[in-house]
mmCIF file of C-alpha atoms and ligand atoms in Angstrom:
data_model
loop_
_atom_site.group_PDB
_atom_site.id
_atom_site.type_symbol
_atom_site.label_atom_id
_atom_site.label_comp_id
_atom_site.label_asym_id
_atom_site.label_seq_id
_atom_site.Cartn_x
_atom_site.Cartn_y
_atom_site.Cartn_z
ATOM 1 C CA UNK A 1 20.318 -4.428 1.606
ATOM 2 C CA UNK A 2 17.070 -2.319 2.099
ATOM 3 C CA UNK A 3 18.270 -0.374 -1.207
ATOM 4 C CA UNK A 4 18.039 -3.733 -3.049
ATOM 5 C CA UNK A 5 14.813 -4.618 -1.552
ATOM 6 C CA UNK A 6 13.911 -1.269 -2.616
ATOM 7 C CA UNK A 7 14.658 -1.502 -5.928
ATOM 8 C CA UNK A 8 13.602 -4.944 -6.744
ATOM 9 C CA UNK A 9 9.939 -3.821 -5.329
ATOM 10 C CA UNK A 10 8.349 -2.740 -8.587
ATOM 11 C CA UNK A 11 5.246 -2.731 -9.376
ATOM 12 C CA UNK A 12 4.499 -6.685 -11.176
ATOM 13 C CA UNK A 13 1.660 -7.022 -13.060
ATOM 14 C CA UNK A 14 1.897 -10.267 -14.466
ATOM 15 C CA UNK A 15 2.470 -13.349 -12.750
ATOM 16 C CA UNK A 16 3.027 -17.276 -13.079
ATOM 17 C CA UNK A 17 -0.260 -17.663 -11.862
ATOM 18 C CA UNK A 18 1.318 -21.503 -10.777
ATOM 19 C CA UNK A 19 3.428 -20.031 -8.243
ATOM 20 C CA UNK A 20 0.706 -21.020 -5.213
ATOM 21 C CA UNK A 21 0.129 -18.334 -2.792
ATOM 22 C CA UNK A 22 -0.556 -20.097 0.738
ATOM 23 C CA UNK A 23 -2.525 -18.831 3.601
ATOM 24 C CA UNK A 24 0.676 -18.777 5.876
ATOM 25 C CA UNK A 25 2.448 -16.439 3.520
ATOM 26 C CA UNK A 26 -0.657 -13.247 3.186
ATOM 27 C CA UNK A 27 -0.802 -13.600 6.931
ATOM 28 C CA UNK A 28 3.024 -13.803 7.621
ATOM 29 C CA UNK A 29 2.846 -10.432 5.064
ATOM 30 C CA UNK A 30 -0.297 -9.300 7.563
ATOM 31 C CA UNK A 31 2.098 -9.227 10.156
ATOM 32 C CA UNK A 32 4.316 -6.890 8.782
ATOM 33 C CA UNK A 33 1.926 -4.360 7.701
ATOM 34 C CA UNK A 34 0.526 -4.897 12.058
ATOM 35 C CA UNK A 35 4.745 -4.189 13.532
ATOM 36 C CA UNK A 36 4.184 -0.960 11.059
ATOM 37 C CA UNK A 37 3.374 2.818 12.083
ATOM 38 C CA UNK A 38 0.349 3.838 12.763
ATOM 39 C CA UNK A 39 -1.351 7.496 12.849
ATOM 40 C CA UNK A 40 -2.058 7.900 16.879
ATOM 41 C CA UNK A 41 -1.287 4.114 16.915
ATOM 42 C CA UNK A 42 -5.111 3.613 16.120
ATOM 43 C CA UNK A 43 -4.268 0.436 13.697
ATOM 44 C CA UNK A 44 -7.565 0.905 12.001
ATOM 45 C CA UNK A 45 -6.847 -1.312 9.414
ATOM 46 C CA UNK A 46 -8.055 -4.673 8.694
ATOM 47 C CA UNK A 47 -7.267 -7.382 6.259
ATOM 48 C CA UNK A 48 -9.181 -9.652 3.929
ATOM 49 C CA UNK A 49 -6.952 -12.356 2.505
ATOM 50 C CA UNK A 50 -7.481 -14.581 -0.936
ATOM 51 C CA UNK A 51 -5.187 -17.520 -2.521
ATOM 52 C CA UNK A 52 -7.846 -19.450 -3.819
ATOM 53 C CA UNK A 53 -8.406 -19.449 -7.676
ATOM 54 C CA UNK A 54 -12.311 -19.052 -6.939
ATOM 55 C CA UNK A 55 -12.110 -16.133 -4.393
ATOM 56 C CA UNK A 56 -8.986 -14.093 -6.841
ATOM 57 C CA UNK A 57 -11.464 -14.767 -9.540
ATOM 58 C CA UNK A 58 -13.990 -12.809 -7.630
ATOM 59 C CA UNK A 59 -11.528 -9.844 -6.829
ATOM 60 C CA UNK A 60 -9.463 -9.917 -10.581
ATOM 61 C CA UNK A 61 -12.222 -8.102 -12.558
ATOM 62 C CA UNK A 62 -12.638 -5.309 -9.640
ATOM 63 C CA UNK A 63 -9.239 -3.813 -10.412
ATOM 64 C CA UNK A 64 -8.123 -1.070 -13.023
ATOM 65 C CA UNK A 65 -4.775 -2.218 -14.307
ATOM 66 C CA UNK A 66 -1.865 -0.489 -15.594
ATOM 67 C CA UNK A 67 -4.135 3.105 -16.434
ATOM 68 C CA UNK A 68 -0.765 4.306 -18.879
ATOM 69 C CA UNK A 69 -1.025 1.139 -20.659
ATOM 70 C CA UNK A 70 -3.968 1.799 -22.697
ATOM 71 C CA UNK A 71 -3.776 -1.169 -25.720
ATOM 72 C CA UNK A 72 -3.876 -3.565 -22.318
ATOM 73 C CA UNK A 73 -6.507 -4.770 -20.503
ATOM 74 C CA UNK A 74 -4.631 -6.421 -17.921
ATOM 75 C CA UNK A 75 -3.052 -9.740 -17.690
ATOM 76 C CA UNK A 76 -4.278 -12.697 -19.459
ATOM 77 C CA UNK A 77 -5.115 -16.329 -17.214
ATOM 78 C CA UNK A 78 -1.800 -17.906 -16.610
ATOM 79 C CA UNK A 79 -0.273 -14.500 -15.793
ATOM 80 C CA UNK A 80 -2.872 -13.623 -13.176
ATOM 81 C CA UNK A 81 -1.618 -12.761 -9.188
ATOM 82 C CA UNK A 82 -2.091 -16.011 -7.366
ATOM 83 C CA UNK A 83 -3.298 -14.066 -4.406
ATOM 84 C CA UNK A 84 -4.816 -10.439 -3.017
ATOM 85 C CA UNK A 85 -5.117 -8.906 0.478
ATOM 86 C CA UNK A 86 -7.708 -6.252 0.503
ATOM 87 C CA UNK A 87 -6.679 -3.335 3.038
ATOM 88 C CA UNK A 88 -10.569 -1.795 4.828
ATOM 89 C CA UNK A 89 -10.125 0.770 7.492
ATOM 90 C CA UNK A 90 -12.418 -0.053 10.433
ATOM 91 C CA UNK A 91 -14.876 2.802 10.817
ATOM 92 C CA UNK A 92 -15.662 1.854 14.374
ATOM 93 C CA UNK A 93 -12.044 2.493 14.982
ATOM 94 C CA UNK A 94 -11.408 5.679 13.215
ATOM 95 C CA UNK A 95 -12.459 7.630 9.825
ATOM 96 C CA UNK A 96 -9.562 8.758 8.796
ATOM 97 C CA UNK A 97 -6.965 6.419 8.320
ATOM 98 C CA UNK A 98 -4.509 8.860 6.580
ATOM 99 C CA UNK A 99 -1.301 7.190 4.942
ATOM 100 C CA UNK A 100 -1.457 4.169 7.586
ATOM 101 C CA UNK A 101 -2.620 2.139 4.490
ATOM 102 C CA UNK A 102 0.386 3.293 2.162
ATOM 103 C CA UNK A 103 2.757 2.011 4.853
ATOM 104 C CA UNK A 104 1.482 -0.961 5.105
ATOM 105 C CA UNK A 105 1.428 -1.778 1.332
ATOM 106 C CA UNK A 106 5.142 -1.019 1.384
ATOM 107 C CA UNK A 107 5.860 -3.026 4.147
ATOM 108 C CA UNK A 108 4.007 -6.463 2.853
ATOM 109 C CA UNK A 109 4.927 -5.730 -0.739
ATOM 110 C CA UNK A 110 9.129 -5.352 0.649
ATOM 111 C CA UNK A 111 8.032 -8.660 2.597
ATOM 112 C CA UNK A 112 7.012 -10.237 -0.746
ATOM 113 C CA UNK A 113 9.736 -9.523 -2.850
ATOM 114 C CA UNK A 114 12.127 -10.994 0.358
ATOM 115 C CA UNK A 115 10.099 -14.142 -0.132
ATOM 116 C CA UNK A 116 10.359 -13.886 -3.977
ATOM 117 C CA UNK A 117 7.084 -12.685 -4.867
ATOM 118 C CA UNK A 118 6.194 -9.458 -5.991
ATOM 119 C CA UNK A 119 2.647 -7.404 -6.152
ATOM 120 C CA UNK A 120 1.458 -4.183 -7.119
ATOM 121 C CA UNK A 121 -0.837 -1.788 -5.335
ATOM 122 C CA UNK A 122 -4.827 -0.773 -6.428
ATOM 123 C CA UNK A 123 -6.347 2.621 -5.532
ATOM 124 C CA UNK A 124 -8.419 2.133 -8.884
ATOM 125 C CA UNK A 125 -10.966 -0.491 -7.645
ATOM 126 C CA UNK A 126 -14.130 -0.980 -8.248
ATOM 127 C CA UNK A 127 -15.517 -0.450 -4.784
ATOM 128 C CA UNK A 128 -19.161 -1.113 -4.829
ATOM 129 C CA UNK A 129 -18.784 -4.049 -7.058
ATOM 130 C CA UNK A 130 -15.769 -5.836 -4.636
ATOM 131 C CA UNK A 131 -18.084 -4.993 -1.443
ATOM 132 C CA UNK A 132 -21.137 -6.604 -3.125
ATOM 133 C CA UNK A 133 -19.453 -10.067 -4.390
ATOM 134 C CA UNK A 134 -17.338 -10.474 -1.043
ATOM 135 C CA UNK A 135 -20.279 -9.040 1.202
ATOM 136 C CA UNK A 136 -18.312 -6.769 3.234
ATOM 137 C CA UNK A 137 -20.052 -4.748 5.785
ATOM 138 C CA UNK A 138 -20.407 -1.028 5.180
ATOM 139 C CA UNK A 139 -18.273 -0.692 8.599
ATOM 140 C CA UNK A 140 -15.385 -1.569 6.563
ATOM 141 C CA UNK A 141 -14.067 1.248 4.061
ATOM 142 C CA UNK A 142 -11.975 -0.412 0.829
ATOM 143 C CA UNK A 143 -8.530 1.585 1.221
ATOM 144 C CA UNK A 144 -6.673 -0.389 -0.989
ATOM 145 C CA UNK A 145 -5.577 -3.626 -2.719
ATOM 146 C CA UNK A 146 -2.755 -5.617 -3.075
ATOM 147 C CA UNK A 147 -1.873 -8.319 -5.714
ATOM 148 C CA UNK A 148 0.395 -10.733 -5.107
ATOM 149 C CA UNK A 149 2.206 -13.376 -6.947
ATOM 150 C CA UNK A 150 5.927 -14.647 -8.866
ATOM 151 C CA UNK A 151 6.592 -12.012 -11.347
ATOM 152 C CA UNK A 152 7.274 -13.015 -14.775
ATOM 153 C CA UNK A 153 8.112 -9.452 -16.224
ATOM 154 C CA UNK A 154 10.813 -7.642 -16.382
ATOM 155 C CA UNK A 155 10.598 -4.015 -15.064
ATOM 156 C CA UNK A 156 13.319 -1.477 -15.587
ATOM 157 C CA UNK A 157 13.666 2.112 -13.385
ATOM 158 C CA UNK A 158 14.434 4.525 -16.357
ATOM 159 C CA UNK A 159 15.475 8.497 -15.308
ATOM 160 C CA UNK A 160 12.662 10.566 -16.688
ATOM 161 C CA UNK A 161 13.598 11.883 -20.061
ATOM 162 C CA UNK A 162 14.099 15.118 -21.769
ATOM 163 C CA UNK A 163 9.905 15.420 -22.706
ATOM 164 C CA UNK A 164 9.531 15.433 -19.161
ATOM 165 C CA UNK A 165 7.329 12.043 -19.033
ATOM 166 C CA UNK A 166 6.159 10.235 -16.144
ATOM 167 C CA UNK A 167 4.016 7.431 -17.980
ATOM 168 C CA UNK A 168 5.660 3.919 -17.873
ATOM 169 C CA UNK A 169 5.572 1.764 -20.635
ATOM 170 C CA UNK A 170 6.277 -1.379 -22.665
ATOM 171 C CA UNK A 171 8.784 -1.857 -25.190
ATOM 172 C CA UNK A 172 9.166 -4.386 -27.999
ATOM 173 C CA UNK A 173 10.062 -7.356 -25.425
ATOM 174 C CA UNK A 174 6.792 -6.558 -23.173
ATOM 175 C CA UNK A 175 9.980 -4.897 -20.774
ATOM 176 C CA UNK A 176 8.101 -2.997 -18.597
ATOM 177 C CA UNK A 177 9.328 0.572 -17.870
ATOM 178 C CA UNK A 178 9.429 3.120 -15.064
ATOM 179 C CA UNK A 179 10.429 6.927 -15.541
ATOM 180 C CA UNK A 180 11.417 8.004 -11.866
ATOM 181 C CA UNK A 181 12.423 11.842 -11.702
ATOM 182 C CA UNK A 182 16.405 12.584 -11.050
ATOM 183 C CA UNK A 183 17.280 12.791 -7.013
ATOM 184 C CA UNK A 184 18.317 16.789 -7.790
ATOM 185 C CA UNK A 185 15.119 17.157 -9.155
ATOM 186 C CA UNK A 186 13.298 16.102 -5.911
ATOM 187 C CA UNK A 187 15.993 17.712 -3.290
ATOM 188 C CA UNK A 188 15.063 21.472 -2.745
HETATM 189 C C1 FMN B 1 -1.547 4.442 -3.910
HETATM 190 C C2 FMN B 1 -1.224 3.710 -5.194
HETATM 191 C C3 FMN B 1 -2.263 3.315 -6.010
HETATM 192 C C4 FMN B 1 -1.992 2.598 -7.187
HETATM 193 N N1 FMN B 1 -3.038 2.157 -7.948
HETATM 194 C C5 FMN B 1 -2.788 1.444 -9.072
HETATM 195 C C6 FMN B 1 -3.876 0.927 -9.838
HETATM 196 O O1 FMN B 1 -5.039 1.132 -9.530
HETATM 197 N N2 FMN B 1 -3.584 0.194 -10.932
HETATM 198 C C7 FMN B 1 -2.287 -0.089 -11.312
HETATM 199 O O2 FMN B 1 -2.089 -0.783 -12.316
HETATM 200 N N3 FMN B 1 -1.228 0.393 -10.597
HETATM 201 C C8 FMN B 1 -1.445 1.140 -9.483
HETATM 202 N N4 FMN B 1 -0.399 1.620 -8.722
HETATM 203 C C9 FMN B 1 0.988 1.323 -9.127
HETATM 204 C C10 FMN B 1 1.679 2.558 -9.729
HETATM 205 O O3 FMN B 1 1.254 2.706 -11.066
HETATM 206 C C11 FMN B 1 3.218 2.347 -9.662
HETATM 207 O O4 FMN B 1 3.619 2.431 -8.320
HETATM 208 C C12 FMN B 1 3.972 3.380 -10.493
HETATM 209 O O5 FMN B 1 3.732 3.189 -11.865
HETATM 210 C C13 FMN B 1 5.477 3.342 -10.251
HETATM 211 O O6 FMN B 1 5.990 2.050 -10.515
HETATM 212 P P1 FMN B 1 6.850 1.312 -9.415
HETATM 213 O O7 FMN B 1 5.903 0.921 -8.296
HETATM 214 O O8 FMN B 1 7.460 0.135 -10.091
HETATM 215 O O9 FMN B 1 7.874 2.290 -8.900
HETATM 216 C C14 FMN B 1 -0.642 2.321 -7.555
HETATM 217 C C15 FMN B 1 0.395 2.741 -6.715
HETATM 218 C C16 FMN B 1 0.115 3.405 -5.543
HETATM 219 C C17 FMN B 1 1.256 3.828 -4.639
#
C-alpha cells in the first residue's frame, strides 16, 4: 500500500489545469504536513495556500521547471497546476528549519496522489520576486513550493543506465522519465 503510494508519487509537471483545486483539499493536505515530524518539535513552518487562477498566475512564473529539460520552458495554459502551497519557515520560531520542510512535501504530495492529484516540489524559485507580488513579510523565509494538480503525463521510474545518468527525460510520446540508481548501489 505505502509502496504504491510511493511509487505513483512522481514528480507531475503538467496538469489538466480543469481539475479544480478547492480550499478544503490544500488545507486537508496542510494537515498532514502539521501530524508530521518535526526537528525539536518546533513546527516552524507555515503555509500559504492558492487555487485561484489569479493568485497561481501570480506564483506560475516564480518557478524554475524541469532544469534537465532544457528545449522546455515549462507547461503551457491548460496544463498548468490548478493550485500551490508555499512552505515559509517562521523566523520568530526558529532559523533553522533543517529537513522539517522535505517531510512535509512528502507527506502532502503522498496525500495528493491518495486523492488523485499529483504535484511536484520547487527549491528553484524565484524568491525575491514571489515575496514581492504576494507581500510576504521578511519574518517568513520561502523554503519551498509545491504544485498541485491532476496529472496528465505519464512518468516512468527507469534503473539508471550503463552511462551512469541521472537526468530524466522525455521520449517521443512526451513519456516522462526517471533514472533512479539500483537498491545495491545505495546499500553499503
Ligand atoms: C528539494 C527538491 C527540490 C526540487 N526542485 C525542483 C525544481 O525547482 N524544479 C523542478 O522542476 N523539479 C524540482 N524537484 C523535483 C525533482 O526534479 C524530482 O524529484 C526528481 O527529478 C526525481 O523525480 P521523482 O520525484 O519523480 O522521483 C525538486 C525535488 C526536490 C526533492
Amino acid at each position: 500500500m505505502i509502496r504504491d503510494l510511493i511509487l505513483k508519487n512522481r514528480s507531475y509537471r503538467r496538469f489538466d489545469e480543469s481539475a479544480v483545486m478547492d480550499e478544503s483539499t490544500l488545507r486537508d493536505l496542510v494537515d498532514l504536513a502539521r501530524h508530521s515530524p518535526s526537528g525539536a518539535n518546533l513546527q516552524g513552518l507555515k503555509f500559504i495556500l492558492s487555487w485561484t487562477p489569479q493568485k497561481n498566475a501570480i506564483i506560475f512564473p516564480c518557478l524554475r521547471w524541469a532544469g534537465y529539460l532544457k528545449d522546455w520552458g515549462g507547461p503551457e495554459a491548460g496544463e498548468r497546476p490548478a493550485g500551490y502551497i508555499i512552505l515559509l519557515g517562521d523566523t520568530d520560531i526558529s532559523k533553522n528549519f533543517g529537513v522539517d520542510h522535505g517531510i512535509a512535501c512528502q507527506s502532502m504530495l503522498l496525500g495528493a496522489v491518495e486523492k488523485g492529484f499529483g504535484g511536484c516540489i520547487f527549491g528553484s524559485v524565484r524568491r525575491d520576486e514571489l515575496r514581492k507580488q504576494l507581500d510576504i513579510p521578511e519574518q517568513y523565509e520561502i523554503l519551498l513550493v509545491l504544485a498541485l494538480g491532476k496529472p496528465v503525463e505519464q512518468v516512468m521510474v527507469d534503473e539508471v543506465g550503463a552511462d551512469g545518468s541521472i537526468k530524466y527525460w522525455r521520449d517521443e510520446q512526451a513519456v516522462h522519465h526517471v533514472p533512479k540508481r539500483a537498491l545495491d548501489d545505495l546499500i553499503l
